[in-house]
Short mmCIF file of C-alpha atoms in Angstrom, two decimals:
data_model
loop_
_atom_site.label_atom_id
_atom_site.label_comp_id
_atom_site.label_asym_id
_atom_site.label_seq_id
_atom_site.Cartn_x
_atom_site.Cartn_y
_atom_site.Cartn_z
CA MET A 1 80.83 77.41 103.79
CA LYS A 2 82.85 75.80 106.65
CA VAL A 3 85.44 73.15 107.10
CA GLU A 4 86.11 70.86 110.05
CA ASN A 5 89.92 71.38 110.55
CA PRO A 6 90.69 74.90 109.27
CA LEU A 7 94.08 76.47 108.54
CA PHE A 8 93.33 80.18 108.60
CA LEU A 9 95.29 82.36 106.21
CA LEU A 10 94.12 85.95 106.62
CA ASP A 11 95.06 89.16 104.84
CA TYR A 12 95.19 92.29 107.18
CA ASP A 13 94.28 95.53 105.35
CA GLY A 14 90.73 95.41 104.04
CA THR A 15 90.16 92.03 105.72
CA LEU A 16 90.83 92.32 109.45
CA ALA A 17 91.00 96.16 109.36
CA PRO A 18 89.15 98.75 107.26
CA ILE A 19 91.24 100.41 104.52
CA ALA A 20 92.71 103.67 105.80
CA PRO A 21 94.54 106.62 104.16
CA ARG A 22 97.86 105.61 105.60
CA PRO A 23 99.04 102.12 106.87
CA GLU A 24 99.67 103.25 110.38
CA GLU A 25 95.96 104.39 110.63
CA ALA A 26 94.50 101.02 109.62
CA PHE A 27 93.47 99.86 113.07
CA PRO A 28 91.90 96.36 113.41
CA HIS A 29 88.22 95.69 113.64
CA PRO A 30 87.05 96.13 117.35
CA GLU A 31 86.52 92.39 117.62
CA ALA A 32 89.64 91.30 115.68
CA LEU A 33 92.03 90.84 118.61
CA GLU A 34 89.60 88.83 120.69
CA VAL A 35 88.56 86.57 117.83
CA LEU A 36 92.08 86.03 116.57
CA GLY A 37 93.27 85.14 120.08
CA ALA A 38 90.49 82.58 120.45
CA LEU A 39 91.14 81.00 117.01
CA MET A 40 94.85 80.80 117.63
CA ALA A 41 94.12 78.68 120.71
CA ARG A 42 92.21 76.21 118.63
CA TYR A 43 93.56 76.18 115.05
CA PRO A 44 96.69 77.12 113.02
CA LEU A 45 96.45 80.73 111.86
CA TYR A 46 98.61 83.03 109.88
CA VAL A 47 98.22 86.64 108.86
CA VAL A 48 99.51 86.95 105.33
CA THR A 49 100.18 90.59 104.50
CA GLY A 50 102.10 93.09 102.55
CA ARG A 51 103.28 94.66 105.76
CA ARG A 52 106.36 93.93 107.66
CA VAL A 53 106.08 91.50 110.64
CA ALA A 54 107.42 94.22 113.00
CA ASP A 55 104.94 96.76 111.77
CA LEU A 56 101.97 94.37 112.23
CA ALA A 57 103.02 93.71 115.72
CA GLY A 58 101.86 97.24 116.79
CA LEU A 59 98.43 96.67 115.30
CA LEU A 60 97.77 93.05 116.39
CA PRO A 61 99.73 92.72 119.67
CA LEU A 62 99.06 89.03 119.96
CA PRO A 63 102.31 87.26 121.17
CA GLY A 64 103.01 84.18 119.05
CA LEU A 65 100.70 85.34 116.15
CA ARG A 66 102.42 83.84 113.02
CA VAL A 67 102.86 86.37 110.14
CA VAL A 68 104.00 86.06 106.54
CA GLY A 69 104.99 89.63 105.72
CA GLY A 70 105.85 91.44 102.49
CA HIS A 71 103.69 89.32 100.23
CA GLY A 72 105.88 86.28 101.15
CA LEU A 73 109.23 88.04 101.56
CA GLU A 74 109.55 87.44 105.37
CA GLU A 75 108.20 85.27 108.13
CA GLY A 76 108.00 85.61 111.81
CA GLU A 77 105.97 85.91 114.93
CA VAL A 78 104.50 88.84 116.86
CA GLY A 79 106.77 89.39 119.93
CA GLY A 80 109.42 87.11 118.37
CA GLU A 81 111.94 87.09 115.55
CA SER A 82 111.42 87.40 111.84
CA HIS A 83 113.60 86.49 108.99
CA PRO A 84 113.69 87.49 105.26
CA LEU A 85 112.91 84.79 102.73
CA PHE A 86 114.26 86.70 99.71
CA PRO A 87 117.27 88.82 100.76
CA VAL A 88 117.88 91.77 98.41
CA ASP A 89 119.88 95.03 98.11
CA LEU A 90 117.62 97.95 97.38
CA SER A 91 120.21 100.70 97.80
CA PRO A 92 120.67 101.35 94.01
CA LEU A 93 116.91 101.89 93.67
CA ARG A 94 116.80 104.13 96.71
CA ARG A 95 119.19 106.47 94.89
CA ALA A 96 116.76 106.76 91.94
CA LEU A 97 113.43 107.40 93.65
CA PRO A 98 110.53 108.93 91.69
CA SER A 99 109.32 112.55 92.46
CA CYS A 100 105.58 112.33 91.90
CA PRO A 101 103.05 114.73 93.44
CA GLY A 102 100.99 113.06 96.15
CA VAL A 103 103.11 109.92 96.27
CA TRP A 104 104.83 108.85 99.46
CA LEU A 105 107.27 106.07 100.07
CA GLU A 106 106.98 103.19 102.54
CA ASP A 107 110.41 101.60 102.82
CA LYS A 108 109.94 98.01 104.12
CA GLY A 109 113.55 97.12 103.96
CA PHE A 110 112.93 94.20 101.67
CA ALA A 111 110.54 96.15 99.30
CA LEU A 112 109.57 99.79 98.48
CA ALA A 113 105.88 100.69 98.35
CA PHE A 114 104.81 103.91 96.65
CA HIS A 115 101.37 104.95 97.88
CA TYR A 116 99.20 107.39 96.04
CA ARG A 117 95.95 106.98 98.09
CA GLY A 118 94.70 110.49 98.91
CA ALA A 119 96.83 112.27 96.28
CA GLU A 120 95.19 115.36 94.91
CA ASP A 121 95.21 113.74 91.48
CA GLU A 122 95.44 110.06 91.98
CA GLU A 123 95.41 109.29 88.25
CA ARG A 124 98.24 111.68 87.63
CA ALA A 125 100.24 110.13 90.49
CA ARG A 126 99.66 106.67 89.19
CA ALA A 127 100.78 107.71 85.59
CA CYS A 128 103.90 109.45 87.06
CA LEU A 129 104.80 106.14 88.83
CA GLU A 130 104.23 104.11 85.69
CA GLY A 131 106.49 106.51 83.76
CA TRP A 132 109.21 106.13 86.43
CA LEU A 133 108.82 102.43 86.35
CA GLY A 134 109.23 102.30 82.53
CA ALA A 135 112.39 104.45 82.73
CA HIS A 136 114.01 102.18 85.29
CA GLU A 137 113.02 98.78 83.89
CA GLU A 138 116.54 97.82 83.22
CA LEU A 139 117.73 98.61 86.67
CA LEU A 140 114.91 96.55 88.24
CA GLN A 141 115.81 93.56 86.08
CA ALA A 142 119.41 93.84 87.00
CA LEU A 143 118.52 93.80 90.66
CA GLY A 144 116.11 90.99 90.35
CA LEU A 145 113.07 93.12 91.15
CA GLU A 146 109.56 93.37 89.89
CA ALA A 147 106.66 95.71 90.28
CA LEU A 148 103.47 94.67 92.09
CA ALA A 149 100.26 96.83 91.75
CA GLY A 150 97.81 96.94 94.51
CA LYS A 151 95.07 99.18 95.63
CA LYS A 152 96.48 102.72 95.02
CA VAL A 153 100.02 101.44 95.66
CA LEU A 154 102.87 100.31 93.56
CA GLU A 155 105.39 97.99 95.28
CA ILE A 156 108.82 97.08 94.14
CA LYS A 157 109.86 93.70 95.44
CA PRO A 158 112.16 90.72 94.65
CA LYS A 159 110.95 88.45 91.86
CA GLY A 160 109.45 85.08 92.84
CA ALA A 161 107.76 86.07 96.00
CA SER A 162 103.94 86.14 96.17
CA LYS A 163 101.20 85.34 98.59
CA GLY A 164 100.41 82.29 96.43
CA GLN A 165 103.93 80.94 96.78
CA ALA A 166 103.75 81.78 100.47
CA VAL A 167 100.61 79.91 101.31
CA LEU A 168 101.59 76.83 99.28
CA SER A 169 104.76 76.60 101.45
CA LEU A 170 102.69 76.55 104.61
CA LEU A 171 100.44 73.72 103.74
CA PRO A 172 102.90 70.85 104.41
CA ARG A 173 103.33 72.12 107.91
CA HIS A 174 99.67 71.48 108.76
CA PRO A 175 98.57 68.14 107.26
CA GLY A 176 95.01 67.25 107.77
CA HIS A 177 93.95 70.93 107.83
CA THR A 178 92.03 72.71 105.12
CA PRO A 179 93.18 76.19 104.25
CA ILE A 180 90.81 79.09 104.40
CA TYR A 181 92.21 82.21 102.73
CA ILE A 182 90.50 85.59 102.99
CA GLY A 183 91.79 88.75 101.33
CA ASP A 184 90.68 91.85 99.50
CA ASP A 185 93.40 93.07 97.27
CA ILE A 186 94.91 92.30 93.86
CA THR A 187 97.89 90.69 95.65
CA ASP A 188 95.57 88.16 97.18
CA GLU A 189 94.54 86.77 93.75
CA ASP A 190 97.73 84.76 93.56
CA ALA A 191 96.73 83.01 96.83
CA PHE A 192 93.20 82.38 95.51
CA GLN A 193 94.63 80.75 92.38
CA ALA A 194 97.23 78.65 94.30
CA LEU A 195 94.60 77.29 96.66
CA LYS A 196 92.07 76.46 93.92
CA GLY A 197 90.69 73.06 94.72
CA ARG A 198 92.68 72.86 97.99
CA GLY A 199 90.44 74.75 100.32
CA LEU A 200 88.11 77.78 100.76
CA THR A 201 88.91 81.16 99.33
CA PHE A 202 87.03 84.45 99.98
CA LYS A 203 87.29 87.97 98.50
CA VAL A 204 86.35 90.90 100.67
CA GLY A 205 84.42 93.60 98.77
CA PRO A 206 83.48 94.13 95.16
CA GLY A 207 85.42 93.41 91.96
CA PRO A 208 86.34 90.46 89.78
CA THR A 209 88.12 87.69 91.60
CA ARG A 210 89.40 84.14 91.46
CA ALA A 211 88.05 83.37 94.99
CA GLU A 212 85.12 81.06 95.37
CA GLY A 213 83.24 83.11 97.91
CA ARG A 214 82.84 86.75 98.97
CA PHE A 215 82.29 88.82 101.99
CA GLY A 216 80.87 92.36 101.84
CA ASP A 217 83.17 93.99 104.37
CA VAL A 218 85.42 93.47 107.33
CA GLY A 219 82.49 93.02 109.66
CA ALA A 220 81.27 90.03 107.65
CA VAL A 221 84.71 88.57 107.80
CA LEU A 222 84.71 88.73 111.66
CA ALA A 223 81.22 87.21 111.72
CA TYR A 224 82.46 84.26 109.70
CA LEU A 225 85.47 83.80 111.79
CA LYS A 226 83.42 83.77 114.98
CA SER A 227 81.38 80.93 113.70
CA TYR A 228 84.42 78.65 114.35
CA LEU A 229 84.39 79.51 118.07
#
């Protein structure tokens, strides 16, 4: 499936880069930089990710690459400035962090991500996080926060932000273009749903999804993107 005037909306981890044990080890597919650079010269393109814009800059060093980070919590450009879309004070939560074996914290500034990929007992780590979450439900509500589950990660973020909300806000900027959203994670399902009937959506990898199409892996994603060049 292809469209004539695409607006590319691409997840990063699991879509442009294979999943890695830690975020800083998730390097892009060998062809990703060249392909993205060529697409940017022809079409509007955004990377829509759970990462911070600043962190993604080290992995995709493409000046001018537009990024929506934090699942819709910030927006910016590689090599340029970024700004938060949902300012929040996480300091009260930072004083009540969980102590769960095998869990490590990624503090994004606007959100806290608790990773348990690679824990000796991942199910125990997940159960520990869920217990901590239940015990601090009132605090999260008071701070205007919510939990977002992903692939072996639990993220605490401001309410109201999602990849679905983010991509809908981008559409009016590019009239006449058809959105193409590609992602692999639970967090991408909001975008798939938001774009239903508006464009093309693809899930990467196995599992149930709201997306209309599917790619087997990152290599298949890059092959599809190259078909527009």
